[in-house]
Coordinates of C-alpha atoms in Angstrom, one line a residue:
X1 CA 0.0 0.0 0.0
X2 CA 1.5 3.3 -1.1
X3 CA 1.3 6.0 1.6
X4 CA 0.4 9.5 0.4
X5 CA 3.3 11.7 1.2
X6 CA 2.4 15.1 -0.3
X7 CA -1.3 15.0 -1.1
X8 CA -0.6 15.5 -4.8
X9 CA -1.4 12.5 -7.0
X10 CA 1.3 13.2 -9.7
X11 CA 4.0 13.0 -6.9
X12 CA 2.5 10.2 -4.8
X13 CA 1.4 8.0 -7.7
X14 CA -1.0 5.9 -5.6
X15 CA -2.0 3.9 -8.7
X16 CA 1.4 2.1 -8.8
X17 CA 0.2 -0.3 -6.0
X18 CA -2.0 -2.1 -8.6
X19 CA 1.0 -3.1 -10.7
X20 CA 3.3 -6.0 -9.9
X21 CA 6.9 -4.9 -9.3
X22 CA 8.3 -7.4 -11.9
X23 CA 5.8 -6.2 -14.5
X24 CA 7.1 -2.6 -14.5
X25 CA 10.8 -3.5 -14.8
X26 CA 10.7 -4.1 -18.6
X27 CA 12.0 -1.0 -20.4
X28 CA 9.9 0.6 -23.1
X29 CA 10.4 -0.9 -26.5
X30 CA 12.4 0.8 -29.2
X31 CA 11.5 -0.9 -32.4
X32 CA 9.1 -0.6 -35.3
X33 CA 5.5 -1.7 -35.2
X34 CA 6.4 -4.5 -37.6
X35 CA 9.3 -5.7 -35.5
X36 CA 7.2 -5.6 -32.3
X37 CA 4.6 -7.8 -34.0
X38 CA 7.2 -10.2 -35.3
X39 CA 9.0 -10.5 -32.0
X40 CA 5.7 -11.4 -30.2
X41 CA 4.7 -14.0 -32.7
X42 CA 7.8 -15.5 -34.5
X43 CA 7.7 -18.6 -32.3
X44 CA 3.9 -19.2 -32.9
X45 CA 3.7 -19.0 -36.7
X46 CA 1.2 -21.8 -37.0
X47 CA -1.4 -20.1 -34.7
X48 CA -4.2 -18.1 -36.3
X49 CA -3.7 -14.4 -36.7
X50 CA -6.9 -13.5 -38.5
X51 CA -10.4 -14.9 -39.0
X52 CA -12.2 -13.1 -41.8
X53 CA -15.7 -14.4 -42.4
X54 CA -14.5 -17.9 -41.4
X55 CA -11.4 -17.8 -43.5
X56 CA -8.4 -18.4 -41.1
X57 CA -5.0 -16.9 -41.7
X58 CA -2.0 -18.1 -39.7
X59 CA 0.7 -15.8 -38.5
X60 CA 3.0 -17.5 -41.0
X61 CA 0.7 -16.6 -43.9
X62 CA 0.0 -13.2 -42.5
X63 CA 3.7 -12.3 -42.4
X64 CA 4.1 -13.6 -45.9
X65 CA 1.2 -11.3 -47.1
X66 CA 2.8 -8.4 -45.3
X67 CA 6.2 -9.1 -47.0
X68 CA 4.6 -9.4 -50.4
X69 CA 2.8 -6.1 -50.1
X70 CA 5.9 -4.4 -48.7
X71 CA 7.9 -5.5 -51.7
X72 CA 5.1 -4.3 -54.1
X73 CA 5.1 -0.9 -52.4
X74 CA 8.8 -0.6 -52.8
X75 CA 8.6 -1.6 -56.5
X76 CA 5.8 1.0 -56.9
X77 CA 8.4 3.6 -55.8
X78 CA 7.1 4.3 -52.2
X79 CA 10.0 5.9 -50.3
X80 CA 11.0 6.0 -46.6
X81 CA 8.8 8.6 -44.7
X82 CA 6.4 8.9 -47.7
X83 CA 2.8 9.2 -46.6
X84 CA 0.4 6.7 -48.2
X85 CA -3.3 7.4 -47.7
X86 CA -5.7 4.5 -47.1
X87 CA -9.5 4.8 -47.4
X88 CA -11.2 1.7 -46.0
X89 CA -13.1 0.0 -43.2
X90 CA -11.4 -2.8 -41.3
X91 CA -10.4 -5.6 -43.7
X92 CA -7.5 -8.0 -44.2
X93 CA -6.0 -5.6 -46.7
X94 CA -6.2 -2.7 -44.3
X95 CA -4.2 -4.6 -41.7
X96 CA -1.7 -5.9 -44.2
X97 CA -1.1 -2.4 -45.5
X98 CA -0.5 -1.0 -42.0
X99 CA 2.4 -3.4 -41.4
X100 CA 3.7 -3.5 -45.0
X101 CA 4.1 0.3 -45.1
X102 CA 5.7 0.2 -41.6
X103 CA 8.2 -2.4 -42.7
X104 CA 9.6 -0.2 -45.5
X105 CA 9.6 3.0 -43.3
X106 CA 6.6 4.6 -45.0
X107 CA 3.7 6.4 -43.1
X108 CA 0.1 5.2 -43.0
X109 CA -2.6 7.8 -43.3
X110 CA -6.0 6.2 -42.7
X111 CA -8.9 8.5 -43.7
X112 CA -12.5 8.6 -42.7
X113 CA -14.6 6.7 -45.3
X114 CA -17.4 9.2 -44.7
X115 CA -15.3 12.1 -45.9
X116 CA -16.6 13.9 -48.9
X117 CA -14.7 14.3 -52.1
X118 CA -13.4 17.8 -51.3
X119 CA -12.3 16.6 -47.8
X120 CA -10.4 13.7 -49.3
X121 CA -8.7 16.1 -51.7
X122 CA -7.6 18.2 -48.7
X123 CA -6.2 15.2 -46.9
X124 CA -4.3 14.0 -50.0
X125 CA -2.8 17.4 -50.5
X126 CA -1.9 17.9 -46.8
X127 CA -0.1 14.6 -46.7
X128 CA 1.3 15.0 -50.3
X129 CA 0.2 11.4 -51.0
X130 CA 1.3 10.1 -54.3
X131 CA -0.1 6.7 -53.6
X132 CA -3.6 5.9 -52.3
X133 CA -5.1 2.6 -51.3
X134 CA -8.9 2.3 -51.3
X135 CA -11.7 -0.1 -50.9
X136 CA -13.7 -0.3 -54.1
X137 CA -16.8 1.0 -52.3
X138 CA -15.1 4.4 -52.1
X139 CA -13.1 4.3 -55.3
X140 CA -15.3 6.8 -57.2
X141 CA -14.9 9.7 -54.8
X142 CA -11.3 8.8 -54.2
X143 CA -10.5 8.9 -57.9
X144 CA -12.3 12.2 -58.3
X145 CA -10.4 13.7 -55.3
X146 CA -7.2 12.4 -56.8
X147 CA -7.8 14.3 -60.0
X148 CA -7.3 17.6 -58.2
X149 CA -4.4 16.6 -56.0
X150 CA -0.9 15.1 -56.3
X151 CA -2.0 11.5 -56.3
X152 CA -0.2 9.5 -59.0
X153 CA -1.3 5.9 -58.3
X154 CA -4.5 4.4 -56.8
X155 CA -4.7 0.8 -55.6
X156 CA -8.2 -0.6 -55.4
X157 CA -9.3 -3.8 -53.5
X158 CA -12.5 -5.5 -52.6
X159 CA -13.8 -6.7 -49.2
X160 CA -12.5 -10.2 -50.2
X161 CA -8.7 -9.6 -50.0
X162 CA -8.0 -12.4 -52.5
X163 CA -10.5 -11.3 -55.1
X164 CA -9.9 -8.5 -57.6
X165 CA -12.2 -5.5 -57.4
X166 CA -13.5 -6.2 -60.9
X167 CA -13.6 -9.4 -63.0
X168 CA -14.6 -7.8 -66.3
X169 CA -12.7 -5.5 -68.6
X170 CA -15.6 -3.0 -68.8
X171 CA -15.5 -2.6 -65.0
X172 CA -11.8 -1.7 -65.2
X173 CA -12.6 0.8 -68.0
X174 CA -15.3 2.3 -65.8
X175 CA -12.9 2.8 -63.0
X176 CA -10.2 4.2 -65.3
X177 CA -12.7 6.7 -66.7
X178 CA -12.9 8.3 -63.3
X179 CA -9.3 9.3 -63.2
X180 CA -7.2 11.7 -65.2
X181 CA -4.5 10.4 -67.6
X182 CA -1.9 11.3 -65.0
X183 CA -3.2 8.8 -62.4
X184 CA -2.5 5.0 -62.7
X185 CA -5.1 2.5 -61.4
X186 CA -4.0 -0.8 -60.0
X187 CA -6.2 -3.6 -58.8
X188 CA -4.9 -5.3 -55.6
X189 CA -4.0 -8.6 -57.3
X190 CA -2.0 -6.7 -60.0
X191 CA -0.4 -4.6 -57.4
X192 CA 0.9 -7.7 -55.6
X193 CA 2.5 -9.0 -58.8
X194 CA 5.0 -6.1 -58.5
X195 CA 6.6 -8.0 -55.7
X196 CA 7.9 -10.7 -58.0
X197 CA 11.7 -10.6 -58.2
X198 CA 12.1 -8.0 -55.5
X199 CA 14.9 -8.8 -53.1
X200 CA 14.2 -9.6 -49.4
X201 CA 13.8 -6.4 -47.4
X202 CA 16.7 -5.8 -45.0
X203 CA 15.6 -2.3 -44.1
X204 CA 15.3 -1.4 -40.4
X205 CA 13.0 1.5 -39.6
X206 CA 13.9 4.3 -37.2
X207 CA 11.2 3.9 -34.5
X208 CA 11.5 7.5 -33.5
X209 CA 10.3 8.7 -36.9
X210 CA 6.6 9.1 -37.8
X211 CA 4.7 5.9 -38.7
X212 CA 1.1 7.0 -38.6
X213 CA -0.7 10.2 -39.5
X214 CA -4.0 10.2 -37.6
X215 CA -6.8 12.6 -37.6
X216 CA -8.7 13.9 -34.5
X217 CA -12.4 13.4 -34.3
X218 CA -13.3 17.0 -34.8
X219 CA -15.9 17.0 -31.9
X220 CA -14.0 20.0 -30.3
X221 CA -13.2 21.9 -33.5
X222 CA -11.6 21.3 -36.8
X223 CA -9.9 17.9 -37.2
X224 CA -6.1 18.1 -36.9
X225 CA -3.4 15.7 -38.2
X226 CA -1.6 13.9 -35.4
X227 CA 1.9 12.6 -36.0
X228 CA 2.7 9.4 -34.1
X229 CA 5.9 7.4 -34.0
X230 CA 6.5 3.6 -33.5
X231 CA 8.0 4.2 -30.0
X232 CA 4.9 6.2 -29.0
X233 CA 2.4 3.6 -30.3
X234 CA 4.4 0.7 -28.9
X235 CA 4.6 2.4 -25.5
X236 CA 0.8 1.8 -25.2
X237 CA 1.3 -1.9 -26.0
X238 CA 4.0 -2.1 -23.3
X239 CA 1.6 -0.5 -20.9
X240 CA -1.1 -3.1 -21.7
X241 CA 1.4 -5.9 -21.4
X242 CA 2.1 -4.6 -17.9
X243 CA -1.6 -4.8 -17.1
X244 CA -1.7 -8.3 -18.5
X245 CA 1.2 -9.4 -16.3
X246 CA -0.3 -7.6 -13.2
X247 CA -3.8 -9.2 -13.6
X248 CA -4.4 -12.7 -12.4
X249 CA -7.6 -12.9 -14.6
X250 CA -5.9 -11.7 -17.8
X251 CA -2.5 -13.5 -17.4
X252 CA -3.9 -17.0 -17.4
X253 CA -3.8 -18.5 -20.9
X254 CA -2.6 -15.4 -22.8
X255 CA -2.5 -16.6 -26.4
X256 CA -4.9 -18.4 -28.6
X257 CA -7.8 -16.2 -27.8
X258 CA -10.3 -14.5 -30.2
X259 CA -10.5 -10.7 -30.3
X260 CA -13.6 -9.3 -32.0
X261 CA -12.4 -6.4 -34.1
X262 CA -15.4 -4.1 -34.7
X263 CA -13.7 -0.7 -34.8
X264 CA -12.8 1.5 -37.8
X265 CA -9.1 1.8 -38.7
X266 CA -9.1 5.5 -39.3
X267 CA -9.0 6.4 -35.5
X268 CA -6.0 5.5 -33.4
X269 CA -8.1 3.5 -31.0
X270 CA -9.2 1.3 -33.9
X271 CA -5.8 0.7 -35.6
X272 CA -3.7 0.5 -32.4
X273 CA -5.8 -0.7 -29.4
X274 CA -8.1 -2.8 -31.5
X275 CA -5.7 -4.1 -34.1
X276 CA -2.0 -3.9 -33.2
X277 CA -2.5 -4.7 -29.5
X278 CA -4.5 -8.0 -29.9
X279 CA -2.2 -9.2 -32.7
X280 CA 0.9 -8.6 -30.4
X281 CA -0.9 -10.5 -27.7
X282 CA -1.2 -13.4 -30.1
X283 CA -4.9 -13.3 -30.3
X284 CA -6.8 -14.1 -33.5
X285 CA -8.3 -11.0 -35.0
X286 CA -11.9 -11.7 -36.0
X287 CA -12.5 -8.7 -38.4
X288 CA -16.0 -7.2 -38.7
X289 CA -15.9 -4.6 -41.5
X290 CA -19.3 -3.0 -40.5
X291 CA -20.6 -3.4 -37.0
X292 CA -24.3 -3.9 -36.4
X293 CA -25.7 -3.9 -32.9
X294 CA -28.4 -6.3 -34.0
X295 CA -25.8 -8.9 -34.8
X296 CA -24.2 -9.5 -31.4
X297 CA -25.6 -13.1 -31.3
X298 CA -24.2 -13.8 -34.8
X299 CA -20.7 -12.6 -33.8
X300 CA -20.8 -14.9 -30.7
X301 CA -22.1 -17.9 -32.8
X302 CA -19.5 -17.4 -35.5
X303 CA -16.4 -16.4 -33.5
X304 CA -17.0 -17.4 -29.9
X305 CA -14.9 -14.4 -29.0
X306 CA -13.0 -13.8 -25.7
X307 CA -12.2 -10.1 -26.0
X308 CA -13.9 -7.1 -27.6
X309 CA -13.0 -3.4 -27.3
X310 CA -15.6 -0.9 -28.7
X311 CA -17.3 2.4 -27.9
X312 CA -20.2 2.8 -25.5
X313 CA -22.8 3.1 -28.2
X314 CA -21.7 -0.3 -29.6
X315 CA -21.6 -2.0 -26.2
X316 CA -24.9 -0.5 -25.1
X317 CA -26.7 -2.1 -28.0
X318 CA -26.1 -5.5 -26.4
X319 CA -28.8 -4.7 -23.9
X320 CA -31.4 -4.4 -26.8
X321 CA -30.3 -7.6 -28.6
X322 CA -32.9 -10.3 -28.1
X323 CA -31.0 -13.0 -30.0
X324 CA -28.1 -13.0 -27.4
X325 CA -30.3 -13.1 -24.3
X326 CA -29.8 -16.9 -23.8
X327 CA -26.2 -17.1 -24.7
X328 CA -23.4 -17.9 -22.2
X329 CA -20.6 -15.2 -21.9
X330 CA -18.5 -17.3 -19.5
X331 CA -15.6 -17.3 -22.1
X332 CA -15.5 -13.5 -22.4
X333 CA -12.5 -12.2 -20.5
X334 CA -12.9 -8.5 -21.4
X335 CA -15.7 -6.3 -22.7
X336 CA -14.1 -2.9 -22.9
X337 CA -15.1 0.6 -23.9
X338 CA -13.1 3.6 -25.0
X339 CA -13.3 6.5 -27.4
X340 CA -16.1 8.3 -25.5
X341 CA -17.4 8.7 -21.9
X342 CA -19.7 6.1 -20.4
X343 CA -22.4 7.1 -17.9
X344 CA -22.7 5.1 -14.6
X345 CA -26.2 4.0 -15.4
X346 CA -25.2 2.3 -18.6
X347 CA -22.1 0.8 -16.9
X348 CA -24.3 -0.6 -14.1
X349 CA -26.8 -2.1 -16.6
X350 CA -24.0 -3.7 -18.7
X351 CA -22.3 -5.2 -15.5
X352 CA -25.7 -6.7 -14.4
X353 CA -26.1 -8.1 -17.9
X354 CA -22.7 -9.7 -17.8
X355 CA -23.3 -11.3 -14.5
X356 CA -26.6 -12.7 -15.8
X357 CA -24.7 -14.2 -18.7
X358 CA -22.0 -15.8 -16.5
X359 CA -19.2 -13.3 -17.3
X360 CA -17.2 -12.8 -14.1
X361 CA -15.5 -9.5 -15.0
X362 CA -17.1 -6.1 -15.1
X363 CA -16.9 -3.8 -18.1
X364 CA -13.4 -2.4 -18.6
X365 CA -13.0 1.3 -19.4
X366 CA -10.2 3.5 -20.6
X367 CA -9.4 7.1 -21.4
X368 CA -7.1 8.8 -23.8
X369 CA -6.9 10.8 -27.0
X370 CA -5.3 10.5 -30.4
X371 CA -2.5 12.8 -29.3
X372 CA -1.2 10.1 -26.8
X373 CA -1.9 7.1 -29.1
X374 CA -5.4 6.6 -27.9
X375 CA -5.0 5.1 -24.4
X376 CA -3.4 6.7 -21.3
X377 CA -5.7 5.5 -18.6
X378 CA -7.3 2.0 -18.1
X379 CA -9.1 -0.3 -15.7
X380 CA -8.6 -4.0 -15.5
X381 CA -10.5 -6.8 -13.6
X382 CA -8.7 -6.3 -10.3
X383 CA -8.5 -2.6 -10.7
X384 CA -11.9 -1.1 -11.4
X385 CA -14.4 1.3 -9.9
X386 CA -17.9 2.1 -11.2
X387 CA -17.8 5.6 -12.7
X388 CA -14.0 5.7 -13.1
X389 CA -12.1 5.4 -16.3
X390 CA -9.2 3.8 -14.4
X391 CA -5.6 4.4 -13.5
X392 CA -2.6 5.6 -15.6
X393 CA -0.7 3.0 -17.6
X394 CA 2.4 2.4 -15.5
X395 CA 4.7 4.6 -17.5
X396 CA 2.4 7.6 -17.5
X397 CA 1.8 10.4 -15.0
X398 CA -1.5 12.2 -14.2
X399 CA -2.3 15.5 -12.7
X400 CA -5.4 17.6 -12.0
X401 CA -4.6 21.2 -12.6
X402 CA -6.1 24.5 -11.4
X403 CA -5.9 26.6 -14.6
X404 CA -6.6 29.8 -12.6
X405 CA -4.0 29.4 -9.9
X406 CA -1.7 27.4 -12.2
X407 CA -1.1 24.7 -9.5
X408 CA -1.7 21.0 -9.1
X409 CA -4.9 20.1 -7.2
X410 CA -5.3 17.5 -4.5
X411 CA -7.3 14.3 -4.2
X412 CA -11.1 14.7 -4.9
X413 CA -10.7 18.2 -6.4
X414 CA -12.1 18.9 -9.9
X415 CA -9.8 20.5 -12.4
X416 CA -8.3 20.0 -15.8
X417 CA -6.8 16.6 -16.6
X418 CA -3.2 16.8 -17.6
X419 CA -1.0 13.9 -18.8
X420 CA 2.7 13.0 -19.3
X421 CA 3.0 10.0 -21.6
X422 CA 5.9 8.5 -23.7
X423 CA 3.1 7.7 -26.1
X424 CA 2.6 11.4 -27.0
X425 CA 2.6 12.6 -30.5
X426 CA 5.5 14.6 -32.0
X427 CA 3.0 17.3 -32.9
X428 CA 0.2 18.3 -35.3
X429 CA 1.3 18.3 -38.9
X430 CA 1.6 21.9 -40.2
X431 CA 0.1 23.3 -37.1
X432 CA 2.8 24.3 -34.6
X433 CA 0.5 26.8 -32.8
X434 CA -2.1 24.2 -32.0
X435 CA 0.7 21.9 -30.7
X436 CA 2.1 24.7 -28.5
X437 CA -1.4 25.2 -27.1
X438 CA -1.7 21.5 -26.1
X439 CA 1.7 21.0 -24.5
X440 CA 2.2 23.6 -21.7
X441 CA 5.3 24.0 -19.5
X442 CA 4.4 24.5 -15.8
X443 CA 6.2 26.7 -13.3
X444 CA 8.5 23.9 -12.2
X445 CA 9.7 23.4 -15.8
X446 CA 7.8 20.2 -16.4
X447 CA 5.8 19.8 -19.6
X448 CA 2.2 18.5 -19.6
X449 CA -0.4 17.7 -22.2
X450 CA -3.6 19.7 -21.2
X451 CA -6.5 17.6 -22.3
X452 CA -9.3 20.2 -21.9
X453 CA -11.2 17.5 -20.0
X454 CA -12.3 18.0 -16.4
X455 CA -12.1 15.3 -13.6
X456 CA -10.7 14.4 -10.3
X457 CA -8.5 11.7 -8.8
X458 CA -9.5 9.7 -5.7
X459 CA -7.1 8.5 -3.0
X460 CA -6.5 5.2 -4.8
X461 CA -5.4 7.0 -7.9
X462 CA -8.5 6.4 -10.0
X463 CA -9.5 9.1 -12.5
X464 CA -13.2 10.2 -12.7
X465 CA -14.3 12.3 -15.6
X466 CA -16.7 15.1 -14.8
X467 CA -16.9 17.2 -18.0
X468 CA -15.1 19.0 -20.7
X469 CA -13.7 22.5 -20.5
X470 CA -14.3 23.1 -24.2
X471 CA -17.9 21.8 -24.0
X472 CA -19.4 24.4 -21.8
X473 CA -22.8 25.8 -22.7
X474 CA -23.4 29.4 -21.7
X475 CA -27.1 29.8 -21.1
X476 CA -28.4 33.4 -21.2
X477 CA -31.6 34.9 -20.0
X478 CA -32.3 38.6 -19.9
X479 CA -28.7 39.4 -20.6
X480 CA -27.3 37.3 -17.8
X481 CA -25.1 34.4 -18.7
X482 CA -24.5 31.1 -16.8
X483 CA -21.9 28.5 -17.5
X484 CA -23.4 25.0 -17.7
X485 CA -21.4 21.7 -17.9
X486 CA -23.8 19.6 -19.8
X487 CA -22.6 16.3 -18.3
X488 CA -24.2 17.4 -15.0
X489 CA -27.8 17.5 -16.2
X490 CA -27.1 14.5 -18.5
X491 CA -26.2 12.5 -15.4
X492 CA -29.6 13.4 -13.8
X493 CA -31.4 12.3 -17.0
X494 CA -29.3 9.1 -17.3
X495 CA -30.2 8.2 -13.8
X496 CA -33.8 7.5 -14.8
X497 CA -34.5 3.8 -15.3
X498 CA -35.9 4.3 -18.8
X499 CA -33.1 6.5 -20.2
X500 CA -30.5 4.7 -22.3
X501 CA -28.6 7.8 -23.4
X502 CA -29.0 11.6 -23.3
X503 CA -27.3 14.6 -24.7
X504 CA -27.8 18.3 -23.7
X505 CA -27.1 21.0 -26.2
X506 CA -27.6 24.8 -26.3
X507 CA -30.2 26.4 -28.5
X508 CA -31.3 29.9 -29.4
X509 CA -34.7 31.0 -28.1
X510 CA -35.3 34.6 -29.1
X511 CA -32.6 36.6 -27.5
X512 CA -31.8 33.9 -24.9
X513 CA -29.7 30.7 -25.0
X514 CA -31.5 27.8 -23.4
X515 CA -30.9 24.0 -23.1
X516 CA -32.5 21.2 -25.0
X517 CA -32.3 17.5 -24.1
X518 CA -32.2 14.8 -26.7
X519 CA -33.2 11.4 -25.1
X520 CA -33.0 7.8 -26.1
X521 CA -35.4 5.6 -24.1
X522 CA -35.3 1.8 -23.8
X523 CA -37.6 0.1 -26.3
X524 CA -40.3 -0.8 -23.7
X525 CA -40.6 2.7 -22.4
X526 CA -40.9 4.6 -25.7
X527 CA -44.8 4.5 -25.7
X528 CA -44.7 6.4 -22.4
X529 CA -42.4 9.2 -23.4
X530 CA -44.9 12.0 -22.3
X531 CA -45.1 10.6 -18.8
X532 CA -41.3 10.1 -18.7
X533 CA -40.7 13.6 -19.8
X534 CA -42.6 14.9 -16.8
X535 CA -40.6 12.7 -14.5
X536 CA -37.4 13.9 -16.1
X537 CA -38.5 17.5 -15.6
X538 CA -39.3 16.8 -12.0
X539 CA -35.9 15.2 -11.5
X540 CA -34.1 18.2 -12.9
X541 CA -36.2 20.6 -10.9
X542 CA -35.3 18.8 -7.7
X543 CA -31.5 18.7 -8.4
X544 CA -30.5 21.5 -10.7
X545 CA -30.6 25.3 -10.6
X546 CA -33.0 26.7 -13.2
X547 CA -30.3 27.8 -15.7
X548 CA -29.0 24.1 -15.8
X549 CA -32.4 22.6 -16.6
X550 CA -33.4 21.6 -20.1
X551 CA -36.3 23.7 -21.4
X552 CA -37.2 21.4 -24.3
X553 CA -37.0 17.6 -24.7
X554 CA -37.0 15.5 -27.8
X555 CA -37.0 11.7 -27.9
X556 CA -34.9 9.9 -30.6
X557 CA -34.4 6.2 -31.4
X558 CA -30.7 6.8 -31.5
X559 CA -28.3 9.7 -31.0
X560 CA -26.2 10.6 -34.0
X561 CA -22.6 9.5 -33.7
X562 CA -19.4 10.6 -35.3
X563 CA -17.2 8.3 -37.4
X564 CA -15.2 7.7 -34.3
X565 CA -18.3 6.4 -32.5
X566 CA -18.7 9.4 -30.2
X567 CA -22.0 11.2 -29.7
X568 CA -22.1 13.9 -32.4
X569 CA -23.3 16.8 -30.2
X570 CA -22.5 19.3 -32.9
X571 CA -25.1 17.6 -35.1
X572 CA -27.6 17.8 -32.3
X573 CA -26.8 21.5 -31.9
X574 CA -27.6 22.0 -35.6
X575 CA -30.8 20.1 -35.2
X576 CA -31.9 22.1 -32.2
X577 CA -31.2 25.4 -33.9
X578 CA -32.7 24.5 -37.2
X579 CA -36.2 24.1 -35.9
X580 CA -38.7 26.8 -35.2
X581 CA -40.0 26.7 -31.6

């Protein structure tokens, strides 16, 4: 038991008591992503690495596929540190490209498949991508965007990684017609033929150079391009290995498990925590290109998975899935959420559901941001508290900061969450001012990443989120303004037994700014929405000052979400302010 000496969490580090001493002795890895993957699996080449719609791929075959694609990229002329853009959902090819580009020292730039043509053009131009890889479903807009950028070659593949995107010559001609004469089109199978005759790759990548260009979700402003290195991303894997070796539940039978991969590759959480991490653990990656909350029972029947990391909206859908009600989850070792906050009501409901289905571990939560390679804080089975997002990964430090007094705050005090992580980005591409705003040097000379999120640390070192500094709604009535942290009324609403999810936004009402609540009710309660609205109003009246209470309520079947799986409150703001009241 660590005794608090100063009353300041960043100095006392009370969370270290949850880690085994031998687990934290291993130094952080300094190798490429590809080398990390190889070192973890080189002695287990006959085990399964991927399950893609029932088609099993061993690690031996997987490494062979990576090597073939790496040689083809070299033959195509891709250079060290060159940025190759990739537009796809999760597929075998998306994973192969990730490691193949890393093996030759190139940089992966996974882009949102929902991006419009002009957005793609901007991404291609920003990264100066000469080569783009795309799933055929998005080839039309990719080709059109390429016409007005510097793209020289486009590689197109289908959801079936072993089947060309088109079998007929006229299909090829149709694709060719989308691009200018200056852009070459290659189908995946033809691209791989370039590997023939290429010498074995001896190159060793510098792990301190950029390997991934990621893009922030844009929920707090314009998306920014995050530059991450191999060392940064592998530090997160080292942190999770420390959790694995400190947890009795997780350390037993480490390999030969199935990880259900339902996340998109164009967020760091998807490509790192939900792809690189499980493969380095030696788990078989069961890839689901497009997640459907109505298919939980099908995923369990097909894959009998042991681990799944997702976002709260995905996990919450398990409560509504009738097909899975009689299934046994005893083999599930971890059901984890990240990428967005999870309210205590949903966490409690999920935990009760897991117990009913013979799963002996509660839902695992985490916290982080793209700028620190997705994960900085995590829970694990022996280290979990309802409402908390967990403790820092062993190599990280955590502080709650008083932005007005410019000092660290003590246990239980709410302030801005600040992080020190070896997994931090090198900066935002072409945006030095935004980088400087994020990393701030304190009075003692130490540099901290200021997240803009609010929270507190309890005496055991657990972090609790309470809101976001940048998501503050200023309500106004009669010329008087009041700051409202929307998570506070949201927690009141979410505490109602019928509420699955809620989101509070600001809306204009004449000369005033008021609050509107968007509510998702459980299916059985939806016919009684009028009655429930009255109960919600009464709950707010009894617990909130008048300026923090929603004036209007609207019930939806689902809240809109961003491509990263977060509640799209900006979309809800647009909805609230586009309607006449």
